[in-house]
Short mmCIF file of C-alpha atoms in Angstrom, two decimals:
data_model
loop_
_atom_site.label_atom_id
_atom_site.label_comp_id
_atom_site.label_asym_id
_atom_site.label_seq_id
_atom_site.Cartn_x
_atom_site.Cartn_y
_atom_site.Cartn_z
CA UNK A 3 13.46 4.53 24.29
CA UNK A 4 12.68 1.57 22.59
CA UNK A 5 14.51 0.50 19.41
CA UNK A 6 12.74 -1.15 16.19
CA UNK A 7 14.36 -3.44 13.45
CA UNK A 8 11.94 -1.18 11.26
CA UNK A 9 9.04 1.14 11.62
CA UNK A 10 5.51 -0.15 9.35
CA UNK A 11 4.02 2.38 7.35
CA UNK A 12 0.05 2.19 7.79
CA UNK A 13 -2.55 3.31 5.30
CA UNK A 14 -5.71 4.80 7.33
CA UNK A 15 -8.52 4.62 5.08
CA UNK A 16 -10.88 6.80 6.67
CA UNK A 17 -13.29 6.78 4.00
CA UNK A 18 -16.95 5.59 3.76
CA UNK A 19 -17.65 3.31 1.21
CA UNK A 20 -15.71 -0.11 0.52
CA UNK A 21 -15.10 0.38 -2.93
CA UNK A 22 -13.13 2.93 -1.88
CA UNK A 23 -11.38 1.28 0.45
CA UNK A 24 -10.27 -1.64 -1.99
CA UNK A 25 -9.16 0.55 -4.65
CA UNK A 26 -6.80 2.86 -2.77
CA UNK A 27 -5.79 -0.15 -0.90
CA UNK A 28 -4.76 -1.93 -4.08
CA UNK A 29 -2.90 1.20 -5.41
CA UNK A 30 -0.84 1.11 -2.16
CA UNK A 31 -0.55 -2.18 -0.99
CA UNK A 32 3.02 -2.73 -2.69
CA UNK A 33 4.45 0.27 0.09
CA UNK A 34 2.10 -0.14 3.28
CA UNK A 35 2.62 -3.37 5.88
CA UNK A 36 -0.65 -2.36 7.68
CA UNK A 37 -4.31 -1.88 6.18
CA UNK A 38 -6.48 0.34 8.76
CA UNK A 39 -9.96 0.31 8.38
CA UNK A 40 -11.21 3.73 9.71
CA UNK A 41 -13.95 4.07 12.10
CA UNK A 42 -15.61 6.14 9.50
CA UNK A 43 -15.51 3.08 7.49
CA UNK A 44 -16.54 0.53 10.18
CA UNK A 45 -19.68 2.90 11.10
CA UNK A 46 -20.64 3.03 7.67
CA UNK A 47 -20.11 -0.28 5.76
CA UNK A 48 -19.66 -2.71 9.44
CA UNK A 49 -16.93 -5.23 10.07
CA UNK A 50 -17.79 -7.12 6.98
CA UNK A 51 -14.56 -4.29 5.56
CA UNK A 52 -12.36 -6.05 7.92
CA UNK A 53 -13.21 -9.13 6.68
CA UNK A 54 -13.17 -8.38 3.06
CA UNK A 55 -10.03 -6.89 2.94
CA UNK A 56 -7.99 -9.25 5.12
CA UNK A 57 -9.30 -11.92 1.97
CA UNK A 58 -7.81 -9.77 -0.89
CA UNK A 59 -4.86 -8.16 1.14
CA UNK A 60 -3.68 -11.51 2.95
CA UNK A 61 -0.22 -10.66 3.11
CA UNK A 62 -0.90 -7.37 4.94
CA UNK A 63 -1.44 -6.62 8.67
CA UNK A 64 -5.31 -5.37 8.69
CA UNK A 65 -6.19 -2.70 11.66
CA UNK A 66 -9.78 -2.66 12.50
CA UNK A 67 -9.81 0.85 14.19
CA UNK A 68 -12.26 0.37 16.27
CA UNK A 69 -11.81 3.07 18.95
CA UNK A 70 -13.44 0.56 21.95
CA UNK A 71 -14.84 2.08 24.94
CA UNK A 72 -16.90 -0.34 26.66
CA UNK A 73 -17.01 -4.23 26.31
CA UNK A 74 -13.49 -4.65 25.56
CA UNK A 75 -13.59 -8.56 25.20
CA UNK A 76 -16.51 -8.59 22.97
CA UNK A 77 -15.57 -6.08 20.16
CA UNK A 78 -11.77 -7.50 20.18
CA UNK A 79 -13.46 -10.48 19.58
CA UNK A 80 -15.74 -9.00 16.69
CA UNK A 81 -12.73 -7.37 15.16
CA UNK A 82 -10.59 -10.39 15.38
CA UNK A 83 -13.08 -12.91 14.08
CA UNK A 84 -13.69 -10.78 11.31
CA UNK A 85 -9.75 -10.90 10.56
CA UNK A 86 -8.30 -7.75 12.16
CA UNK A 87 -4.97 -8.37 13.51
CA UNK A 88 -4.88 -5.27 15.70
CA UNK A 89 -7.67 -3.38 16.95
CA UNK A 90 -7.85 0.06 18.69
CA UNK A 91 -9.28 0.53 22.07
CA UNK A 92 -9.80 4.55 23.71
CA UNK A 93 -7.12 4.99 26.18
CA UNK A 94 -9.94 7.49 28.52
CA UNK A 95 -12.13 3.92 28.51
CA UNK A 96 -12.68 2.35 31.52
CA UNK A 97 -9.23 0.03 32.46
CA UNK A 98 -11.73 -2.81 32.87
CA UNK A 99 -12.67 -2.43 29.36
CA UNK A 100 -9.00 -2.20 28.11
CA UNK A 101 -7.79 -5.32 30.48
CA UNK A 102 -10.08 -6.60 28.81
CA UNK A 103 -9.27 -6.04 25.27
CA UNK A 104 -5.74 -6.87 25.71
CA UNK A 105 -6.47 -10.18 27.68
CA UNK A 106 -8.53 -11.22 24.46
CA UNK A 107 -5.91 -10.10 22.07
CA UNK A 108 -3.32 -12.43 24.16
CA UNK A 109 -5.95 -15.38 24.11
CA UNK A 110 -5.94 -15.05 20.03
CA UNK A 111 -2.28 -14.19 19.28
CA UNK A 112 -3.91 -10.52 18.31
CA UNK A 113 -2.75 -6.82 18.94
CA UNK A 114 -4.52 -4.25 20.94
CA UNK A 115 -3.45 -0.96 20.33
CA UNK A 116 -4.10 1.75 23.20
CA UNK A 117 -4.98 5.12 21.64
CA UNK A 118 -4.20 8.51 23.46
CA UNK A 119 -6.65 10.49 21.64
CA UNK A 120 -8.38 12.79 23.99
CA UNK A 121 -6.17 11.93 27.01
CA UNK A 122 -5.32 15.02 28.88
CA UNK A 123 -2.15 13.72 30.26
CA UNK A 124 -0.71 11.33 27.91
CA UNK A 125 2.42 9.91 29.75
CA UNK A 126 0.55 9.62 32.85
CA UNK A 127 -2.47 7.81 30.71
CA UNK A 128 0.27 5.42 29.70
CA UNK A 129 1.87 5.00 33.04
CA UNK A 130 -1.38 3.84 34.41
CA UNK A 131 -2.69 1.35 31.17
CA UNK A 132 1.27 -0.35 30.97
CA UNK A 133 0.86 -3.08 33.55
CA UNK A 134 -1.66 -4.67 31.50
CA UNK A 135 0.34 -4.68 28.37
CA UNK A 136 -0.72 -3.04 25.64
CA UNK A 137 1.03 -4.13 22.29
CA UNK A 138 1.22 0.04 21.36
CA UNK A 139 -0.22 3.15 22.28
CA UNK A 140 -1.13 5.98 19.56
CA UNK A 141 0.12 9.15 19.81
CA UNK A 142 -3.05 10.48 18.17
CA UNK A 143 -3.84 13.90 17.33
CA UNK A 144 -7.59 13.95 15.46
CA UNK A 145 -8.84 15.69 12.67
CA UNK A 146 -10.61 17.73 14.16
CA UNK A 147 -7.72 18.82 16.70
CA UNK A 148 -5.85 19.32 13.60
CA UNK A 149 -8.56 21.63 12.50
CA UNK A 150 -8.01 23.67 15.61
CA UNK A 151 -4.16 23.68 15.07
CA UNK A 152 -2.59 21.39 17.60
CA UNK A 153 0.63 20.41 16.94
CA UNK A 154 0.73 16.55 15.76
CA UNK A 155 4.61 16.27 17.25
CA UNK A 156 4.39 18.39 20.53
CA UNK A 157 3.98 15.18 22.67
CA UNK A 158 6.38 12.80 20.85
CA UNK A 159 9.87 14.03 22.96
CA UNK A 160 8.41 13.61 26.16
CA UNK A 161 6.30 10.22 25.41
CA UNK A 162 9.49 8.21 23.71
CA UNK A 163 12.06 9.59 26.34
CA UNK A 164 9.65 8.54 29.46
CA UNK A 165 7.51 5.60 28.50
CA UNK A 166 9.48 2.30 27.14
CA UNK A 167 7.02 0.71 24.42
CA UNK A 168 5.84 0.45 21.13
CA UNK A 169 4.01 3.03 19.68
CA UNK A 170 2.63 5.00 16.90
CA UNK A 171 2.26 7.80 15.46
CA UNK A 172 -0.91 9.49 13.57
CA UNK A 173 -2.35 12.84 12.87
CA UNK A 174 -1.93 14.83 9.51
CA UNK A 175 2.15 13.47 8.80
CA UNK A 176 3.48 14.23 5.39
CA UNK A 177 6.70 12.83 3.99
CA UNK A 178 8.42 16.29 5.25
CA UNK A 179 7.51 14.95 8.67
CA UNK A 180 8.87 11.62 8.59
CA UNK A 181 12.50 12.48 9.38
CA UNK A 182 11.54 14.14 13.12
CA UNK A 183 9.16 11.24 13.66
CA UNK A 184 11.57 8.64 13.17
CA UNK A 185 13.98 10.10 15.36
CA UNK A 186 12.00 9.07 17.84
CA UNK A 187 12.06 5.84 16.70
CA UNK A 188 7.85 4.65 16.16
CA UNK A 189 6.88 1.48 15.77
CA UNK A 190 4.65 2.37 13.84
CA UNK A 191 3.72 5.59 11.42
CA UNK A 192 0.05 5.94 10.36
CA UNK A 193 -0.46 8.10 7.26
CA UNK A 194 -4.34 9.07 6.51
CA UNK A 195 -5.37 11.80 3.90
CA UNK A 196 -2.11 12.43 2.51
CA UNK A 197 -2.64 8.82 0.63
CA UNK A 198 -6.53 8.90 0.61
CA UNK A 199 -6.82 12.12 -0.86
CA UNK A 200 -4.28 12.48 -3.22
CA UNK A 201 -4.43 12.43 -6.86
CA UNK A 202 -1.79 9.39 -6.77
CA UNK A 203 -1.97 7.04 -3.70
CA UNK A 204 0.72 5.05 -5.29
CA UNK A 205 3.12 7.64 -5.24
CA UNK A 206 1.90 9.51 -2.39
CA UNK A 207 2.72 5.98 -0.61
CA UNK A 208 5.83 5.74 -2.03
CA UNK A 209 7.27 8.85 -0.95
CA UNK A 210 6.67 7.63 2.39
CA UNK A 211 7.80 4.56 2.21
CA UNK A 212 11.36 6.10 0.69
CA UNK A 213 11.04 8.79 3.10
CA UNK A 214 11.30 6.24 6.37
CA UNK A 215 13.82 4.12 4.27
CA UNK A 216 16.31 6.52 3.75
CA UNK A 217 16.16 7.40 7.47
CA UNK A 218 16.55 3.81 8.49
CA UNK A 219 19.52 3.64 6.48
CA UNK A 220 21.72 6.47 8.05
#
């Protein structure tokens, strides 16, 4: 298991319109390290989100979730010149295509994160994609998995005892959740509608960001 200084608490704005984006983003930016922009968001409004957000949120990491699955050196280098620092690429993707992500990543100083969404076997997914150094993998269970009522946690034991990297966690985590998550020890934890949605972002944030604090401190 790897072992983290501290775990970043990323905002996944998963909504459709940049207005949006920018004021939940402003609400939260004093308890989140890392700014995602959704796919949702990319599809609807284009990388011009990742662009305008990295200019008013400078002094946060900005996540261009782009979920790659083919031409892996061209959309890392879409994301990145539009001011992502990470960007996502689909674990089931061809390897050529997430070689070639990560070799552009490396080239720019940039992060490629490798998400497990959809991967039957994730450890063996992992086993296969770690030679070609991924920054992190997400342990990724979707909305619509959620829906369906897959457990968010069930892979997180096996993952952090048998693969040795950084990764992160996403899929439907409360602040309830945050005490079995980091005992696992992620590098990252990536909270969606639970900020988005609520009535207070700010606070919803903040009761995160206590949440993983008081863990770190025992």
């Amino acid at each position: 298991m790897v072992e983290y200084i501290m775990t970043l608490l990323q905002v996944a704005l998963d909504c459709l319109k940049l207005g949006e984006a920018l004021r939940i983003s402003s609400e939260v930016e004093e308890y989140v390290d890392i700014i995602e922009v959704g796919t949702p968001l990319i599809k609807s409004e284009g990388l011009r989100t990742v662009e305008i957000l990295k200019k008013v949120f400078m002094e946060k990491l900005i996540f261009a979730d782009t979920k790659t699955m083919d031409v892996g050196d061209l959309e890392a280098r879409m994301a990145f010149d539009a001011g992502a620092d990470i960007m996502s690429v689909c674990s089931v993707a061809p390897r050529q295509t997430i070689k070639a992500a990560i070799e552009e990543g490396r080239k720019r100083d940039k992060k490629v994160m490798v998400d497990l969404l959809g991967a039957i076997d994730k450890i063996h997914t992992a086993r296969d994609i770690m030679d070609m150094g991924p920054h992190y993998f997400c342990i990724h269970t979707g909305i619509d998995e959620q829906k369906a009522g897959m457990d968010p946690f069930k892979a997180l034991e096996s993952f952090s005892k048998k693969i040795s990297t950084h990764f992160a966690v996403a899929g439907g985590i409360k602040p309830e959740d945050i005490i079995k998550i980091m005992h696992f020890s992620p590098s990252i934890i990536i909270v969606g509608g639970y900020i988005t949605k609520a009535q207070d972002p700010k606070e919803a944030a903040k009761l995160l960001r206590a949440e993983i604090k008081g863990v770190e401190k025992k």
